[in-house]
Amino acid sequence: MVRRLWHARLLALGATAALLGHAGCSPHCRNEPLEVYDPNAGYRFDVLEPGLANGDQTFVCLTFSGGGTRAAALAYGVLLGLRDTPIAPSDDSPRRTLLDEVDVISAVSGGAFIAAAYGLWEAQALDGRLERDLLYRDVESDLFSSLWRPQNLLRLGSVAFDTIDIAATYYDEELFERQTYTALLARRQRPFIVINATNMGIDRRFEFTQDDFDLLGSDLASVPLGLAVAASSAAPVVFSPLRFRYYTGPPLCSVLEATLTDTDGRQRNARRCEWAASLVPRTDGSSPPRHELDAPNHRYLYLMDGGVVDNLGVSYVLDAYRHGVIRRRIDDGRINRLVLIMVNATNRQPSDIERHESSPGILTAGVKALFNGIDHNSAALTQLVHLRLAKLPRHSNALCAECNERLQASCPSAAEAANSASRYPETFVIEVCFRDLTDPRLRDRFDRLETSLALPRGDVDALIQAGQSLLKAHPEFRRLEQALR
């Protein structure tokens, strides 16, 4: 998510499109209809295999925040740190690292670039490819140059082409080699990559998974990864929202019926149930609900920067922990250790707003209000994560252990019950953030970095190194290393 409005040259993207207006031709959407609804097919977590070097016993989730290249470089450093953390092998297993154990990567905006690239190329992405092709690249200049290509200037006058299409095309062609979700699905192995955006229709999170594309009546497989990253980083004002088409027909009707008739659905997935309920025609209550798309009122889905609702990318993990794939594996006793590593590239730029006699303008006040809300939401989500995934499970396990001890002391015949496994696995919550830097000069340096897609090479290298060192120095990470030994 942008900390400022990037740069005057990027603002020209939105200004130019606004001045050119719309020619009125039919919009083209780069998502295809779903042929058959199959809840066990498509890009979903349960479709993927752990892999030879992975297992559910140690379940590792990574979340990458927004923050442009600053966030991407910090996340990349964390990936390198995990790659350099060996796990003691058993007698018959090959050498493994903690990176091999990563099961889920949930990312937003700037962090989505790294998540998508790693999901696509894995080890190859960490051998200098990402530094060369992304982190050291002046993406802002490239986007600005793309704007002034004659074909783009002409197309900006059409509703079929928006400023977000310039970014999506560039990311697709230059950064991700025209790869689609078919490439991720073909690998059939974790980590499961979740790129998050904001659904403007219901002001909730949207995830690039087949579960969410089901409610579009659409197939995620043909969607370019660059398009997903563009939607996740479609900063308001700078970029227009990304447009997808709703496809009415039997597959969507089946999805709506399955979602809205699931008696436990509102508890297990309130977000998706709310979205489904908004898509069907409203009734007065005297007739049964119709499980079909209210097509006149729901033609297109519009997506913008995922940081508007969750700039940490952590909501997917929270939902999976409460009622989703993580909770099912905990209840089945498959997870012994649950690890969450949050890469939070939020910084606090110095403000000179109190030096000026004149009051801030409307644009300054509006932008500040937006980002203050994002920062406060991020802080609340961080506290929620520590409460749900760390404090409550440890407290519950301690109570269970105390009860079991008392039960054994008073009723030795109940020893088998007393030694039964606890409901909660051992949890490790690790937040990698700038406030933990011990060098005040380095912390101030990062706080002054703009949120953009172009940073000096020296700053990128410093951020990568910081990601590695902050991870290694975290007390919970040290505790995890001891447990893995």
PDB file of N, CA, C and O in Angstrom, residues 42-44 48 105 107 112 115-116 119-120 172 176 178-188 192-196 206-210 213 219-230 232 244:
ATOM      1  N   GLY A  42      -9.323 -27.236  -8.970  1.00  0.00           N
ATOM      2  CA  GLY A  42      -8.906 -25.840  -9.063  1.00  0.00           C
ATOM      3  C   GLY A  42      -7.862 -25.507  -8.014  1.00  0.00           C
ATOM      4  O   GLY A  42      -7.455 -26.361  -7.208  1.00  0.00           O
ATOM      5  N   TYR A  43      -7.426 -24.260  -8.016  1.00  0.00           N
ATOM      6  CA  TYR A  43      -6.345 -23.846  -7.123  1.00  0.00           C
ATOM      7  C   TYR A  43      -6.893 -23.621  -5.716  1.00  0.00           C
ATOM      8  O   TYR A  43      -7.343 -22.537  -5.363  1.00  0.00           O
ATOM      9  N   ARG A  44      -6.852 -24.693  -4.909  1.00  0.00           N
ATOM     10  CA  ARG A  44      -7.280 -24.678  -3.513  1.00  0.00           C
ATOM     11  C   ARG A  44      -6.212 -25.376  -2.678  1.00  0.00           C
ATOM     12  O   ARG A  44      -5.466 -26.225  -3.183  1.00  0.00           O
ATOM     13  N   LEU A  48      -3.337 -29.338  -3.163  1.00  0.00           N
ATOM     14  CA  LEU A  48      -1.881 -29.380  -3.221  1.00  0.00           C
ATOM     15  C   LEU A  48      -1.319 -30.424  -2.258  1.00  0.00           C
ATOM     16  O   LEU A  48      -1.852 -30.629  -1.168  1.00  0.00           O
ATOM     17  N   ILE A 105       1.637 -18.959   1.907  1.00  0.00           N
ATOM     18  CA  ILE A 105       2.135 -17.584   1.850  1.00  0.00           C
ATOM     19  C   ILE A 105       0.953 -16.705   1.468  1.00  0.00           C
ATOM     20  O   ILE A 105       0.403 -16.829   0.370  1.00  0.00           O
ATOM     21  N   ALA A 107      -0.246 -12.798   0.940  1.00  0.00           N
ATOM     22  CA  ALA A 107       0.462 -11.538   0.694  1.00  0.00           C
ATOM     23  C   ALA A 107      -0.483 -10.487   0.128  1.00  0.00           C
ATOM     24  O   ALA A 107      -1.545 -10.796  -0.428  1.00  0.00           O
ATOM     25  N   ALA A 112       2.973  -9.040  -2.490  1.00  0.00           N
ATOM     26  CA  ALA A 112       2.419  -9.983  -3.456  1.00  0.00           C
ATOM     27  C   ALA A 112       3.402 -10.270  -4.589  1.00  0.00           C
ATOM     28  O   ALA A 112       3.367 -11.359  -5.177  1.00  0.00           O
ATOM     29  N   ALA A 115       5.603 -13.066  -3.227  1.00  0.00           N
ATOM     30  CA  ALA A 115       4.840 -14.293  -3.043  1.00  0.00           C
ATOM     31  C   ALA A 115       4.560 -14.971  -4.380  1.00  0.00           C
ATOM     32  O   ALA A 115       4.734 -16.190  -4.528  1.00  0.00           O
ATOM     33  N   ALA A 116       4.122 -14.191  -5.367  1.00  0.00           N
ATOM     34  CA  ALA A 116       3.812 -14.764  -6.679  1.00  0.00           C
ATOM     35  C   ALA A 116       5.068 -15.313  -7.345  1.00  0.00           C
ATOM     36  O   ALA A 116       5.048 -16.398  -7.931  1.00  0.00           O
ATOM     37  N   GLY A 119       6.158 -18.530  -5.549  1.00  0.00           N
ATOM     38  CA  GLY A 119       5.255 -19.617  -5.882  1.00  0.00           C
ATOM     39  C   GLY A 119       5.503 -20.160  -7.278  1.00  0.00           C
ATOM     40  O   GLY A 119       5.337 -21.353  -7.529  1.00  0.00           O
ATOM     41  N   LEU A 120       5.925 -19.279  -8.181  1.00  0.00           N
ATOM     42  CA  LEU A 120       6.148 -19.676  -9.565  1.00  0.00           C
ATOM     43  C   LEU A 120       7.490 -20.364  -9.773  1.00  0.00           C
ATOM     44  O   LEU A 120       7.581 -21.392 -10.455  1.00  0.00           O
ATOM     45  N   ASP A 172       2.545  -8.757 -16.158  1.00  0.00           N
ATOM     46  CA  ASP A 172       2.355 -10.038 -16.825  1.00  0.00           C
ATOM     47  C   ASP A 172       3.504 -10.334 -17.790  1.00  0.00           C
ATOM     48  O   ASP A 172       4.087 -11.428 -17.772  1.00  0.00           O
ATOM     49  N   PHE A 176       6.446 -11.645 -14.867  1.00  0.00           N
ATOM     50  CA  PHE A 176       5.997 -13.014 -14.619  1.00  0.00           C
ATOM     51  C   PHE A 176       5.893 -13.860 -15.885  1.00  0.00           C
ATOM     52  O   PHE A 176       5.287 -14.938 -15.860  1.00  0.00           O
ATOM     53  N   ARG A 178       4.235 -14.069 -18.546  1.00  0.00           N
ATOM     54  CA  ARG A 178       2.902 -14.474 -19.025  1.00  0.00           C
ATOM     55  C   ARG A 178       2.389 -15.764 -18.373  1.00  0.00           C
ATOM     56  O   ARG A 178       1.524 -16.450 -18.928  1.00  0.00           O
ATOM     57  N   GLN A 179       2.904 -16.087 -17.199  1.00  0.00           N
ATOM     58  CA  GLN A 179       2.458 -17.306 -16.517  1.00  0.00           C
ATOM     59  C   GLN A 179       1.103 -17.070 -15.847  1.00  0.00           C
ATOM     60  O   GLN A 179       0.840 -15.996 -15.305  1.00  0.00           O
ATOM     61  N   THR A 180       0.266 -18.079 -15.850  1.00  0.00           N
ATOM     62  CA  THR A 180      -1.055 -18.009 -15.236  1.00  0.00           C
ATOM     63  C   THR A 180      -1.114 -18.952 -14.033  1.00  0.00           C
ATOM     64  O   THR A 180      -0.145 -19.650 -13.718  1.00  0.00           O
ATOM     65  N   TYR A 181      -2.283 -18.987 -13.399  1.00  0.00           N
ATOM     66  CA  TYR A 181      -2.456 -19.883 -12.253  1.00  0.00           C
ATOM     67  C   TYR A 181      -2.393 -21.353 -12.664  1.00  0.00           C
ATOM     68  O   TYR A 181      -2.243 -22.229 -11.809  1.00  0.00           O
ATOM     69  N   THR A 182      -2.483 -21.621 -13.942  1.00  0.00           N
ATOM     70  CA  THR A 182      -2.285 -22.992 -14.405  1.00  0.00           C
ATOM     71  C   THR A 182      -0.903 -23.492 -14.004  1.00  0.00           C
ATOM     72  O   THR A 182      -0.734 -24.670 -13.644  1.00  0.00           O
ATOM     73  N   ALA A 183       0.089 -22.592 -14.046  1.00  0.00           N
ATOM     74  CA  ALA A 183       1.454 -22.986 -13.689  1.00  0.00           C
ATOM     75  C   ALA A 183       1.548 -23.357 -12.212  1.00  0.00           C
ATOM     76  O   ALA A 183       2.228 -24.320 -11.843  1.00  0.00           O
ATOM     77  N   LEU A 184       0.880 -22.604 -11.340  1.00  0.00           N
ATOM     78  CA  LEU A 184       0.894 -22.938  -9.913  1.00  0.00           C
ATOM     79  C   LEU A 184       0.156 -24.247  -9.663  1.00  0.00           C
ATOM     80  O   LEU A 184       0.591 -25.078  -8.850  1.00  0.00           O
ATOM     81  N   LEU A 185      -0.968 -24.429 -10.346  1.00  0.00           N
ATOM     82  CA  LEU A 185      -1.754 -25.640 -10.145  1.00  0.00           C
ATOM     83  C   LEU A 185      -1.021 -26.868 -10.673  1.00  0.00           C
ATOM     84  O   LEU A 185      -1.104 -27.961 -10.089  1.00  0.00           O
ATOM     85  N   ALA A 186      -0.259 -26.696 -11.745  1.00  0.00           N
ATOM     86  CA  ALA A 186       0.453 -27.830 -12.344  1.00  0.00           C
ATOM     87  C   ALA A 186       1.523 -28.383 -11.403  1.00  0.00           C
ATOM     88  O   ALA A 186       1.840 -29.573 -11.456  1.00  0.00           O
ATOM     89  N   ARG A 187       2.076 -27.548 -10.542  1.00  0.00           N
ATOM     90  CA  ARG A 187       3.102 -28.006  -9.604  1.00  0.00           C
ATOM     91  C   ARG A 187       2.520 -28.949  -8.555  1.00  0.00           C
ATOM     92  O   ARG A 187       3.204 -29.831  -8.049  1.00  0.00           O
ATOM     93  N   ARG A 188       1.258 -28.695  -8.164  1.00  0.00           N
ATOM     94  CA  ARG A 188       0.556 -29.564  -7.223  1.00  0.00           C
ATOM     95  C   ARG A 188       1.243 -29.672  -5.866  1.00  0.00           C
ATOM     96  O   ARG A 188       1.051 -30.654  -5.157  1.00  0.00           O
ATOM     97  N   PHE A 192       0.958 -22.860  -0.692  1.00  0.00           N
ATOM     98  CA  PHE A 192      -0.258 -22.314  -1.271  1.00  0.00           C
ATOM     99  C   PHE A 192      -0.124 -20.789  -1.257  1.00  0.00           C
ATOM    100  O   PHE A 192       0.057 -20.194  -0.201  1.00  0.00           O
ATOM    101  N   ILE A 193      -0.194 -20.180  -2.425  1.00  0.00           N
ATOM    102  CA  ILE A 193       0.000 -18.732  -2.544  1.00  0.00           C
ATOM    103  C   ILE A 193      -1.356 -18.044  -2.558  1.00  0.00           C
ATOM    104  O   ILE A 193      -2.189 -18.309  -3.439  1.00  0.00           O
ATOM    105  N   VAL A 194      -1.594 -17.164  -1.593  1.00  0.00           N
ATOM    106  CA  VAL A 194      -2.846 -16.412  -1.509  1.00  0.00           C
ATOM    107  C   VAL A 194      -2.528 -14.927  -1.711  1.00  0.00           C
ATOM    108  O   VAL A 194      -1.911 -14.300  -0.853  1.00  0.00           O
ATOM    109  N   ILE A 195      -2.934 -14.394  -2.848  1.00  0.00           N
ATOM    110  CA  ILE A 195      -2.770 -12.965  -3.133  1.00  0.00           C
ATOM    111  C   ILE A 195      -4.096 -12.285  -2.836  1.00  0.00           C
ATOM    112  O   ILE A 195      -5.145 -12.694  -3.345  1.00  0.00           O
ATOM    113  N   ASN A 196      -4.054 -11.261  -2.012  1.00  0.00           N
ATOM    114  CA  ASN A 196      -5.269 -10.629  -1.499  1.00  0.00           C
ATOM    115  C   ASN A 196      -5.495  -9.249  -2.115  1.00  0.00           C
ATOM    116  O   ASN A 196      -4.552  -8.476  -2.278  1.00  0.00           O
ATOM    117  N   PHE A 206     -10.729  -9.996  -0.851  1.00  0.00           N
ATOM    118  CA  PHE A 206     -10.895 -10.921  -1.959  1.00  0.00           C
ATOM    119  C   PHE A 206      -9.579 -11.663  -2.126  1.00  0.00           C
ATOM    120  O   PHE A 206      -8.511 -11.050  -2.122  1.00  0.00           O
ATOM    121  N   GLU A 207      -9.652 -12.976  -2.273  1.00  0.00           N
ATOM    122  CA  GLU A 207      -8.434 -13.759  -2.429  1.00  0.00           C
ATOM    123  C   GLU A 207      -8.403 -14.438  -3.794  1.00  0.00           C
ATOM    124  O   GLU A 207      -9.441 -14.895  -4.294  1.00  0.00           O
ATOM    125  N   PHE A 208      -7.234 -14.484  -4.388  1.00  0.00           N
ATOM    126  CA  PHE A 208      -7.074 -15.153  -5.672  1.00  0.00           C
ATOM    127  C   PHE A 208      -6.894 -16.648  -5.430  1.00  0.00           C
ATOM    128  O   PHE A 208      -5.792 -17.192  -5.483  1.00  0.00           O
ATOM    129  N   THR A 209      -8.012 -17.295  -5.138  1.00  0.00           N
ATOM    130  CA  THR A 209      -8.100 -18.745  -5.013  1.00  0.00           C
ATOM    131  C   THR A 209      -9.344 -19.175  -5.774  1.00  0.00           C
ATOM    132  O   THR A 209     -10.233 -18.357  -6.057  1.00  0.00           O
ATOM    133  N   GLN A 210      -9.443 -20.461  -6.091  1.00  0.00           N
ATOM    134  CA  GLN A 210     -10.626 -20.923  -6.812  1.00  0.00           C
ATOM    135  C   GLN A 210     -11.871 -20.791  -5.962  1.00  0.00           C
ATOM    136  O   GLN A 210     -12.975 -20.613  -6.494  1.00  0.00           O
ATOM    137  N   PHE A 213     -13.090 -17.421  -6.792  1.00  0.00           N
ATOM    138  CA  PHE A 213     -13.494 -17.344  -8.195  1.00  0.00           C
ATOM    139  C   PHE A 213     -14.754 -18.152  -8.469  1.00  0.00           C
ATOM    140  O   PHE A 213     -15.468 -17.884  -9.448  1.00  0.00           O
ATOM    141  N   ASP A 219     -13.184 -19.393 -13.792  1.00  0.00           N
ATOM    142  CA  ASP A 219     -12.071 -20.313 -13.609  1.00  0.00           C
ATOM    143  C   ASP A 219     -10.791 -19.509 -13.385  1.00  0.00           C
ATOM    144  O   ASP A 219     -10.386 -18.728 -14.249  1.00  0.00           O
ATOM    145  N   LEU A 220     -10.142 -19.701 -12.243  1.00  0.00           N
ATOM    146  CA  LEU A 220      -8.926 -18.957 -11.923  1.00  0.00           C
ATOM    147  C   LEU A 220      -7.745 -19.403 -12.777  1.00  0.00           C
ATOM    148  O   LEU A 220      -6.815 -18.631 -12.988  1.00  0.00           O
ATOM    149  N   ALA A 221      -7.776 -20.614 -13.288  1.00  0.00           N
ATOM    150  CA  ALA A 221      -6.594 -21.202 -13.921  1.00  0.00           C
ATOM    151  C   ALA A 221      -6.004 -20.334 -15.023  1.00  0.00           C
ATOM    152  O   ALA A 221      -4.785 -20.239 -15.168  1.00  0.00           O
ATOM    153  N   SER A 222      -6.851 -19.665 -15.808  1.00  0.00           N
ATOM    154  CA  SER A 222      -6.360 -18.894 -16.948  1.00  0.00           C
ATOM    155  C   SER A 222      -5.975 -17.466 -16.601  1.00  0.00           C
ATOM    156  O   SER A 222      -5.524 -16.713 -17.470  1.00  0.00           O
ATOM    157  N   VAL A 223      -6.145 -17.054 -15.341  1.00  0.00           N
ATOM    158  CA  VAL A 223      -5.833 -15.679 -14.941  1.00  0.00           C
ATOM    159  C   VAL A 223      -4.323 -15.515 -14.793  1.00  0.00           C
ATOM    160  O   VAL A 223      -3.677 -16.297 -14.087  1.00  0.00           O
ATOM    161  N   PRO A 224      -3.727 -14.502 -15.419  1.00  0.00           N
ATOM    162  CA  PRO A 224      -2.287 -14.273 -15.274  1.00  0.00           C
ATOM    163  C   PRO A 224      -1.919 -13.876 -13.847  1.00  0.00           C
ATOM    164  O   PRO A 224      -2.661 -13.139 -13.180  1.00  0.00           O
ATOM    165  N   LEU A 225      -0.764 -14.356 -13.376  1.00  0.00           N
ATOM    166  CA  LEU A 225      -0.290 -13.968 -12.046  1.00  0.00           C
ATOM    167  C   LEU A 225      -0.061 -12.465 -11.969  1.00  0.00           C
ATOM    168  O   LEU A 225      -0.291 -11.844 -10.932  1.00  0.00           O
ATOM    169  N   GLY A 226       0.409 -11.869 -13.076  1.00  0.00           N
ATOM    170  CA  GLY A 226       0.614 -10.428 -13.086  1.00  0.00           C
ATOM    171  C   GLY A 226      -0.659  -9.656 -12.853  1.00  0.00           C
ATOM    172  O   GLY A 226      -0.648  -8.565 -12.277  1.00  0.00           O
ATOM    173  N   LEU A 227      -1.792 -10.211 -13.288  1.00  0.00           N
ATOM    174  CA  LEU A 227      -3.078  -9.559 -13.078  1.00  0.00           C
ATOM    175  C   LEU A 227      -3.454  -9.583 -11.602  1.00  0.00           C
ATOM    176  O   LEU A 227      -3.975  -8.595 -11.058  1.00  0.00           O
ATOM    177  N   ALA A 228      -3.199 -10.714 -10.942  1.00  0.00           N
ATOM    178  CA  ALA A 228      -3.485 -10.812  -9.511  1.00  0.00           C
ATOM    179  C   ALA A 228      -2.640  -9.819  -8.723  1.00  0.00           C
ATOM    180  O   ALA A 228      -3.138  -9.137  -7.809  1.00  0.00           O
ATOM    181  N   VAL A 229      -1.363  -9.716  -9.045  1.00  0.00           N
ATOM    182  CA  VAL A 229      -0.481  -8.772  -8.351  1.00  0.00           C
ATOM    183  C   VAL A 229      -0.924  -7.339  -8.615  1.00  0.00           C
ATOM    184  O   VAL A 229      -0.904  -6.486  -7.711  1.00  0.00           O
ATOM    185  N   ALA A 230      -1.361  -7.052  -9.831  1.00  0.00           N
ATOM    186  CA  ALA A 230      -1.834  -5.710 -10.153  1.00  0.00           C
ATOM    187  C   ALA A 230      -3.058  -5.340  -9.324  1.00  0.00           C
ATOM    188  O   ALA A 230      -3.175  -4.218  -8.816  1.00  0.00           O
ATOM    189  N   SER A 232      -3.911  -6.609  -6.394  1.00  0.00           N
ATOM    190  CA  SER A 232      -3.519  -6.505  -4.994  1.00  0.00           C
ATOM    191  C   SER A 232      -2.828  -5.190  -4.686  1.00  0.00           C
ATOM    192  O   SER A 232      -2.886  -4.700  -3.552  1.00  0.00           O
ATOM    193  N   PHE A 244     -13.342  -7.694 -13.140  1.00  0.00           N
ATOM    194  CA  PHE A 244     -13.612  -9.075 -13.536  1.00  0.00           C
ATOM    195  C   PHE A 244     -15.096  -9.220 -13.839  1.00  0.00           C
ATOM    196  O   PHE A 244     -15.928  -8.496 -13.272  1.00  0.00           O
TER     197      PHE A 244
END
